[in-house]
Coordinates of C-alpha atoms in Angstrom, one line a residue:
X1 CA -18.0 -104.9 -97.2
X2 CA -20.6 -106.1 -94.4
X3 CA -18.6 -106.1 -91.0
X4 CA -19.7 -106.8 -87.5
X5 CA -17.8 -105.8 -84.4
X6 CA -17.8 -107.2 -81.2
X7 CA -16.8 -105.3 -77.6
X8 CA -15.6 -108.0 -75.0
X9 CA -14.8 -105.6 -71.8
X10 CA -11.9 -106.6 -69.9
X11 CA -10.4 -106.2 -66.5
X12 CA -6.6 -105.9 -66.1
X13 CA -5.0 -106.6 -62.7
X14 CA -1.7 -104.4 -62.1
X15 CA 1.7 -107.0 -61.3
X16 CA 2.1 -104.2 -58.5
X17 CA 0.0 -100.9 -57.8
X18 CA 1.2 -97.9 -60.0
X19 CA 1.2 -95.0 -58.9
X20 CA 0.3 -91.6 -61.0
X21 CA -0.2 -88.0 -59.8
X22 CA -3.9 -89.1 -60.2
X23 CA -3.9 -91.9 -57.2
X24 CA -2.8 -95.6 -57.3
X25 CA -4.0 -98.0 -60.1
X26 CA -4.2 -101.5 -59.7
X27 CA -6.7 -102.4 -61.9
X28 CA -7.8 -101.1 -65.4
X29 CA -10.7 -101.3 -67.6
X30 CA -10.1 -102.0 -71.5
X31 CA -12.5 -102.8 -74.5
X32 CA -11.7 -104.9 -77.1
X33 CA -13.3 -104.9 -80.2
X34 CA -13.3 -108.0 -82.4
X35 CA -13.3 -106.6 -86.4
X36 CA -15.0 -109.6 -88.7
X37 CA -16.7 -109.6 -92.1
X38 CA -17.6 -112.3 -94.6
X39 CA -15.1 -110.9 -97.0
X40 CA -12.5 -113.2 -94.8
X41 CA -14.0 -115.9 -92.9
X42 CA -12.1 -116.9 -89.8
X43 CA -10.1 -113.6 -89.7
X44 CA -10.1 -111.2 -86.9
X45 CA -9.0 -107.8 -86.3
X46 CA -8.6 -107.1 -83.0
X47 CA -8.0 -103.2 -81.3
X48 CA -8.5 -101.7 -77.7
X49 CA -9.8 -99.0 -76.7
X50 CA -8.5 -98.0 -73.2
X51 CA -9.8 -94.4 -72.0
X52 CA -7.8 -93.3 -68.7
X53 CA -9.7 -92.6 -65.5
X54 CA -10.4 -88.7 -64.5
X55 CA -7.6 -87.7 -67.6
X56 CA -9.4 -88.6 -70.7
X57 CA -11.7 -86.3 -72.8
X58 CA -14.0 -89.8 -73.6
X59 CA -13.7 -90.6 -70.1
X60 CA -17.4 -90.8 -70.1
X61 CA -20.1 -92.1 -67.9
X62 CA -22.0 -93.6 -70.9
X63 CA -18.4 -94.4 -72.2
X64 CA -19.7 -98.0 -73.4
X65 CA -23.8 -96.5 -75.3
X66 CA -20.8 -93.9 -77.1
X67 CA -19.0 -97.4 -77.8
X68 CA -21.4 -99.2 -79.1
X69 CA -23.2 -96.4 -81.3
X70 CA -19.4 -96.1 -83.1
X71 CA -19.1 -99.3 -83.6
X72 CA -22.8 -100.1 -85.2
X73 CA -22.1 -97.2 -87.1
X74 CA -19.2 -98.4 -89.0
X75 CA -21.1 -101.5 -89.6
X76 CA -23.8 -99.6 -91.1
X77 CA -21.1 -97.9 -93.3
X78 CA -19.6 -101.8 -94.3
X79 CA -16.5 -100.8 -92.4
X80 CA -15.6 -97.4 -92.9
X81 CA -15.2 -95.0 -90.4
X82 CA -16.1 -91.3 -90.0
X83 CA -12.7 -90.2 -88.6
X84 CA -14.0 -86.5 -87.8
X85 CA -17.3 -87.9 -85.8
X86 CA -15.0 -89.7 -83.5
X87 CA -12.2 -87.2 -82.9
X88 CA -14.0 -86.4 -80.2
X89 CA -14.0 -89.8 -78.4
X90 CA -9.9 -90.5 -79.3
X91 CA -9.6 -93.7 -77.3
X92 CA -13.0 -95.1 -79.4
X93 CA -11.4 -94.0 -82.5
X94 CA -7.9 -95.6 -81.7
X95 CA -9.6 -99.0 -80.9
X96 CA -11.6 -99.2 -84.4
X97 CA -8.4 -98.1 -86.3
X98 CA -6.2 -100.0 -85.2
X99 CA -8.7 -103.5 -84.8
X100 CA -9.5 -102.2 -88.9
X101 CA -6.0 -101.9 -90.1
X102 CA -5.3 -105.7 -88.3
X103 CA -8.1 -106.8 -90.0
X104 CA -7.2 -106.2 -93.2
X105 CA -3.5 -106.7 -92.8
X106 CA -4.3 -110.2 -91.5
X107 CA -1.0 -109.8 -89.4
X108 CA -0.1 -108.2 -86.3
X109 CA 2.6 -105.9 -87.8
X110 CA 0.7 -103.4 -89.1
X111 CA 3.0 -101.2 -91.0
X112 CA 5.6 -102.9 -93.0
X113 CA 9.1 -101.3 -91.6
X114 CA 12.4 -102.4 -90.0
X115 CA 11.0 -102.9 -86.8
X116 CA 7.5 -105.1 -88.1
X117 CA 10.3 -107.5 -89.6
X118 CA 12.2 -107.7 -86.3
X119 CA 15.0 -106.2 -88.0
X120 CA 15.7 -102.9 -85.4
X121 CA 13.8 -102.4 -82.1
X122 CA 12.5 -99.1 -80.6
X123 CA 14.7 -97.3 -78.1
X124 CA 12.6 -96.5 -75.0
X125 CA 13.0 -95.0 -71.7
X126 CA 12.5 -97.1 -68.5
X127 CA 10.0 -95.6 -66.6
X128 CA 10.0 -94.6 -62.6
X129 CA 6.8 -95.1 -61.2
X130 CA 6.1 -92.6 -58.1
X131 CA 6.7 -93.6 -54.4
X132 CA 8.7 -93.4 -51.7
X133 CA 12.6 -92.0 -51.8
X134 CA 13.9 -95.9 -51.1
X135 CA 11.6 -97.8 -53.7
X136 CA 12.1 -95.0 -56.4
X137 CA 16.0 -95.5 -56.0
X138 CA 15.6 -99.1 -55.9
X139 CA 13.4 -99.0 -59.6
X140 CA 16.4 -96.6 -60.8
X141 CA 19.2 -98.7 -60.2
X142 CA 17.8 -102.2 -61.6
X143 CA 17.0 -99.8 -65.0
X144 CA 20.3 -99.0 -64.9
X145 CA 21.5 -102.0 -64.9
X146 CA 19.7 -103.3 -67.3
X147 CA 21.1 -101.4 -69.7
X148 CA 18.6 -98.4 -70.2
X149 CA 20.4 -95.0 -71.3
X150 CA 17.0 -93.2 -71.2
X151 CA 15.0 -92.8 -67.5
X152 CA 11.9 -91.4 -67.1
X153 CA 11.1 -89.9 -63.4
X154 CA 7.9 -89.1 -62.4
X155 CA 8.1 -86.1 -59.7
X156 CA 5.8 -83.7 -57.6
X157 CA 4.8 -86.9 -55.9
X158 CA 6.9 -87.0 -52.4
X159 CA 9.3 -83.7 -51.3
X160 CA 11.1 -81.9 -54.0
X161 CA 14.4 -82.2 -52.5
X162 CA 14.3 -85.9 -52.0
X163 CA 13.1 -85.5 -55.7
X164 CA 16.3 -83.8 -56.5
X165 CA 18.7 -85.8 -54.0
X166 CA 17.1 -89.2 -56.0
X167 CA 18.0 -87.2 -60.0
X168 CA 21.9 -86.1 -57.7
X169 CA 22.2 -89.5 -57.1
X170 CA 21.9 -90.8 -60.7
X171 CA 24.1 -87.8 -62.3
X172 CA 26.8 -88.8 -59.5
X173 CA 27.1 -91.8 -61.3
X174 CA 26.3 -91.3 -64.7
X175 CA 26.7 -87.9 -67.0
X176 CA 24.3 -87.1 -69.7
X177 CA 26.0 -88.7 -72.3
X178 CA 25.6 -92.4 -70.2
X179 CA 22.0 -91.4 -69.4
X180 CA 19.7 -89.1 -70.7
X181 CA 17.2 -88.1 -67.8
X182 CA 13.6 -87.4 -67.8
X183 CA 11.1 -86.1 -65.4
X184 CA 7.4 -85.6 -65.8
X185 CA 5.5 -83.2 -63.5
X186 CA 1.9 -84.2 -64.4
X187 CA 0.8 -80.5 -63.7
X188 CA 2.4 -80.5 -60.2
X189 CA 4.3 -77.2 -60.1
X190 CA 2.6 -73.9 -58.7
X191 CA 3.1 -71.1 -61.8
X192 CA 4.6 -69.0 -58.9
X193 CA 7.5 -71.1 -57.9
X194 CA 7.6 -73.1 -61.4
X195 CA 10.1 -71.3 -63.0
X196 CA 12.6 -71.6 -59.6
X197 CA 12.1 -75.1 -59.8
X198 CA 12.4 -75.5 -63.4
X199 CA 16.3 -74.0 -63.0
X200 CA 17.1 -75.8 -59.9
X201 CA 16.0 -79.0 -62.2
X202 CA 18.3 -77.9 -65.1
X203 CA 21.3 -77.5 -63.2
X204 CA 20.7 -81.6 -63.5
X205 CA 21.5 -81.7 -67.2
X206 CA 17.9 -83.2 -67.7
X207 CA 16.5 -83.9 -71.4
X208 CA 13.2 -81.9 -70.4
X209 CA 9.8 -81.9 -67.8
X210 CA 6.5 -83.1 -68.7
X211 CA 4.0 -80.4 -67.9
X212 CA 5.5 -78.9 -65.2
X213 CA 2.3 -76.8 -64.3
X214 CA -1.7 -78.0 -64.8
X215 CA -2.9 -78.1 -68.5
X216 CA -5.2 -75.1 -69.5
X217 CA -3.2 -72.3 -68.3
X218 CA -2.0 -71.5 -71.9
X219 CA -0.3 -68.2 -70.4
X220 CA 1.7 -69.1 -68.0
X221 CA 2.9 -72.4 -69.9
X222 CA 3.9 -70.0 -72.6
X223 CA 5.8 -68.1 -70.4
X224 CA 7.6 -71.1 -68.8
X225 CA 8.5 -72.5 -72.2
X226 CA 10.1 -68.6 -73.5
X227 CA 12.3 -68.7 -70.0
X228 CA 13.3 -72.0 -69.0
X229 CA 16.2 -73.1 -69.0
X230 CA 15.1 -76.8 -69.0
X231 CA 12.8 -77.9 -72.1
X232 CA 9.2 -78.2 -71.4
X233 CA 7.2 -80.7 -73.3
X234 CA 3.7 -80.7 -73.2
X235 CA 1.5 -84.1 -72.6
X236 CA -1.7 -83.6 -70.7
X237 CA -2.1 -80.1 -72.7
X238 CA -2.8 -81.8 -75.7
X239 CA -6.1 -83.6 -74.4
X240 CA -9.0 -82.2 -75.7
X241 CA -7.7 -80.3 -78.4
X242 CA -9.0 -83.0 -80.9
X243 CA -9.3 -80.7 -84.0
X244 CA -6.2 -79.1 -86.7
X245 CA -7.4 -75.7 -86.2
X246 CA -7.2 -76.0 -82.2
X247 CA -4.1 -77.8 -82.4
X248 CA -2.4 -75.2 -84.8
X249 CA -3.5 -72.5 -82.1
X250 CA -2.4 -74.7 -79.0
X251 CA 1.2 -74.7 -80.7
X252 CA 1.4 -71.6 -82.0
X253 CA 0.7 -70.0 -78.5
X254 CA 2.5 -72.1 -76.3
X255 CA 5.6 -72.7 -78.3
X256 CA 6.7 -75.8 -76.5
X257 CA 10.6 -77.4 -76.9
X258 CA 8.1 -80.8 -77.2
X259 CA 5.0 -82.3 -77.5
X260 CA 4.0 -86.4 -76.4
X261 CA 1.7 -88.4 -78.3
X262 CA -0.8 -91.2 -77.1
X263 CA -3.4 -92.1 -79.4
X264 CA -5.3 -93.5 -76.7
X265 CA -5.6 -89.7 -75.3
X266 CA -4.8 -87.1 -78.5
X267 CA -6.7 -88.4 -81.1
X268 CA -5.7 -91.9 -82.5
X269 CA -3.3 -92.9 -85.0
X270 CA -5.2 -89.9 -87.5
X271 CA -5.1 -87.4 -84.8
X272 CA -1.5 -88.9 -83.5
X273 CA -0.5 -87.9 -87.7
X274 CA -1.9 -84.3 -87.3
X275 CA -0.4 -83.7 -84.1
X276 CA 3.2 -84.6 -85.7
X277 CA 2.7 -82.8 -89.1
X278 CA 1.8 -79.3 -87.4
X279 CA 4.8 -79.8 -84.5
X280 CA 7.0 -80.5 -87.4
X281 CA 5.8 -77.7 -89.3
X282 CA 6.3 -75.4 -86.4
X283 CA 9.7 -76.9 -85.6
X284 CA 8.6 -78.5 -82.2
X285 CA 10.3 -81.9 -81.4
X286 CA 7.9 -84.6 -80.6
X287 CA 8.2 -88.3 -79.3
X288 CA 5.0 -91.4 -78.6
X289 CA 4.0 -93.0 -75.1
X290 CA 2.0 -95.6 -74.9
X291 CA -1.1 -94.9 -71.6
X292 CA -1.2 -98.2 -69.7
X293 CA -2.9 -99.8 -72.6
X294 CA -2.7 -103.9 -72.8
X295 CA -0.5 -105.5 -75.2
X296 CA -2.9 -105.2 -77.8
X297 CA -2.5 -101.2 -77.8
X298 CA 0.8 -101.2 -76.8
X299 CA 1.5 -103.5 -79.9
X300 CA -0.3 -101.2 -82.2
X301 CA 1.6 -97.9 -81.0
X302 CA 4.8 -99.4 -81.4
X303 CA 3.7 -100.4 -85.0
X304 CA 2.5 -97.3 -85.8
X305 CA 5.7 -95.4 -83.6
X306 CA 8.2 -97.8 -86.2
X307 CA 6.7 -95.7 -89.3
X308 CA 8.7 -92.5 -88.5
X309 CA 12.3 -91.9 -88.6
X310 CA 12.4 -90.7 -84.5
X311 CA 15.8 -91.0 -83.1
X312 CA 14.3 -89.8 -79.4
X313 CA 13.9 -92.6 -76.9
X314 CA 9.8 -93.1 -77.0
X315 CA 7.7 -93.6 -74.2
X316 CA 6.5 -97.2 -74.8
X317 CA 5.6 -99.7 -72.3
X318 CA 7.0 -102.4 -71.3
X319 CA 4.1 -105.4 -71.8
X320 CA 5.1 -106.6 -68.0
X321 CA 2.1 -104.3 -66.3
X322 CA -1.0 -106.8 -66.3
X323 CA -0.8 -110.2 -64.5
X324 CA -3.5 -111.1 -67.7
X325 CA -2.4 -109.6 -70.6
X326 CA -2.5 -110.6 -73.7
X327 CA 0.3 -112.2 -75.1
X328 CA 1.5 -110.4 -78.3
X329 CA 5.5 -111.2 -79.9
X330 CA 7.1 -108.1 -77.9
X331 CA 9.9 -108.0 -76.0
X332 CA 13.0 -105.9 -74.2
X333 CA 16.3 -105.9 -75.2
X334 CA 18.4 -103.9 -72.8
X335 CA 16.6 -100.3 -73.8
X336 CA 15.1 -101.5 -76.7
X337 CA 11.4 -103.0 -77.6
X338 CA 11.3 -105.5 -80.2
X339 CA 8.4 -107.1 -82.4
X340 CA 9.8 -110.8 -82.3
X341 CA 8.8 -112.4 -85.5

């Protein structure tokens, strides 16, 4: 079918700056591509691509020529596209997927499952964004009270100890079977006093750690995953590895408890499917984040997150980020995000 594709860049302001082990965001830069074709005049499919600054492998200087030259391409092929040219470029890939699949779905639940009819909703964990001891306490107790059972902390930000007096604090108040605890490194840990940490962390009861030492050091993160005595799931490990025979070999010499998925970063909703079949295959336990993407992403995660039977709290935002975003028929129910038909 003839199709024509249209990138409208956007810039998102943060409600309030968020802070990473990468620095403070409080903007963020997103593409949206508008899918149309003759086939359905008046329709639009809409996706976003939403590559992360300094962390993404299509984090790119000519990030918008790679853009453009995918999307012409798929026009030039009346709408199909070349999955393996663009598994290199995963946030590209993601954008013209998922703004394909609305487009021919003419609906914004993309998948037809429990959650697409606003039958169930998504358990999630409430995220911790970094800071100081008093407003990381502050974000823990109003998720608490809300009603989430699953908190995400993200650590190697201010002093470890205040780190682990903020994680006593919460397991003063609440065992592991109330709340199911979290923490994500981001790569902050030192190999030599990893493994110290990592035990002083499990004596917590914690779920697992994100990527408790840098990404590339394939040797030492296997060793860390054979001793532990907390889980280690990997995230920023994954980037990069955008093909099935160095994702196979990633696995297979790591051997990590988990792994976390965000199209945006790993590969797209095809690459996102690969990742999942070999973890499965190798018996590694797996669960989906969303990466600061607008509603549109966010909405098209979920969607695709609500096709697999995943008991595990996922990662998924909240929709509440942007002062502008878009509005899409998401919401939070205690710990829960729902498509609101």
């Amino acid at each position: 079918m003839d199709c024509k594709i249209k990138i409208i860049p956007r810039l998102l302001h943060f409600k309030q700056p968020a802070g990473t082990s990468r620095g403070t965001y409080s903007t963020r830069k997103v593409w949206y591509l508008h899918f149309t074709s003759s086939e359905f005049p008046g329709r639009v499919g809409i996706g976003e691509c939403a590559p992360l600054p300094a962390l993404s492998c299509d984090d790119l200087p000519d990030y918008e020529d790679i853009l453009g030259a995918a999307c012409r391409e798929v026009e030039k092929q009346n709408g199909r596209l070349d999955v393996g040219a663009l598994c290199k470029y995963p946030s590209i890939l993601f954008g013209l997927e998922t703004a394909i699949r609305h487009y021919h779905t003419g609906d914004w639940a993309l998948w037809n499952t429990a959650f697409s009819r606003g039958e169930t909703g998504i358990p999630i964990n409430g995220l911790i964004w970094m800071g100081d001891f008093n407003k990381m306490l502050a974000q823990i107790e109003t998720k608490m009270n809300v009603g989430f059972r699953c908190i995400k902390l993200k650590i190697g930000a201010i002093n470890f100890e205040e780190e682990l007096a903020l994680l006593r604090h919460i397991r003063a108040h609440f065992s592991s079977n109330e709340i199911e605890l979290r923490v994500d490194a981001n790569g902050a840990f030192a190999p030599a006093d990893a493994m110290e940490k990592l035990k002083r962390l499990s004596e917590l009861d914690l779920h697992s750690i994100e990527q408790p030492i840098r990404a590339g050091q394939w040797e030492e993160m296997a060793r860390l995953t054979s001793e532990s005595p907390l889980p280690i799931a990997l995230d920023e490990e994954l980037i990069g590895c955008n093909t099935l025979v160095e994702k196979r070999k990633l696995l297979s010499a790591i051997r990590p408890q988990y792994i976390i998925l965000k199209p945006s970063l790993h590969g797209g909703i095809s690459g996102g499917n690969e990742w999942i079949a070999e973890a499965e295959r190798q018996r590694i336990g797996w669960w989906i984040t969303s990466a600061l993407e607008s509603n549109i992403g966010l909405n098209a995660i979920a969607q695709w997150c609500a096709t697999f039977d995943n008991p595990l709290p996922q990662g998924l935002g909240t929709g509440l980020l942007f002062t502008d975003n878009v509005e899409m028929p998401l919401e939070i129910r205690k710990d829960c995000l729902w498509f609101d038909r």
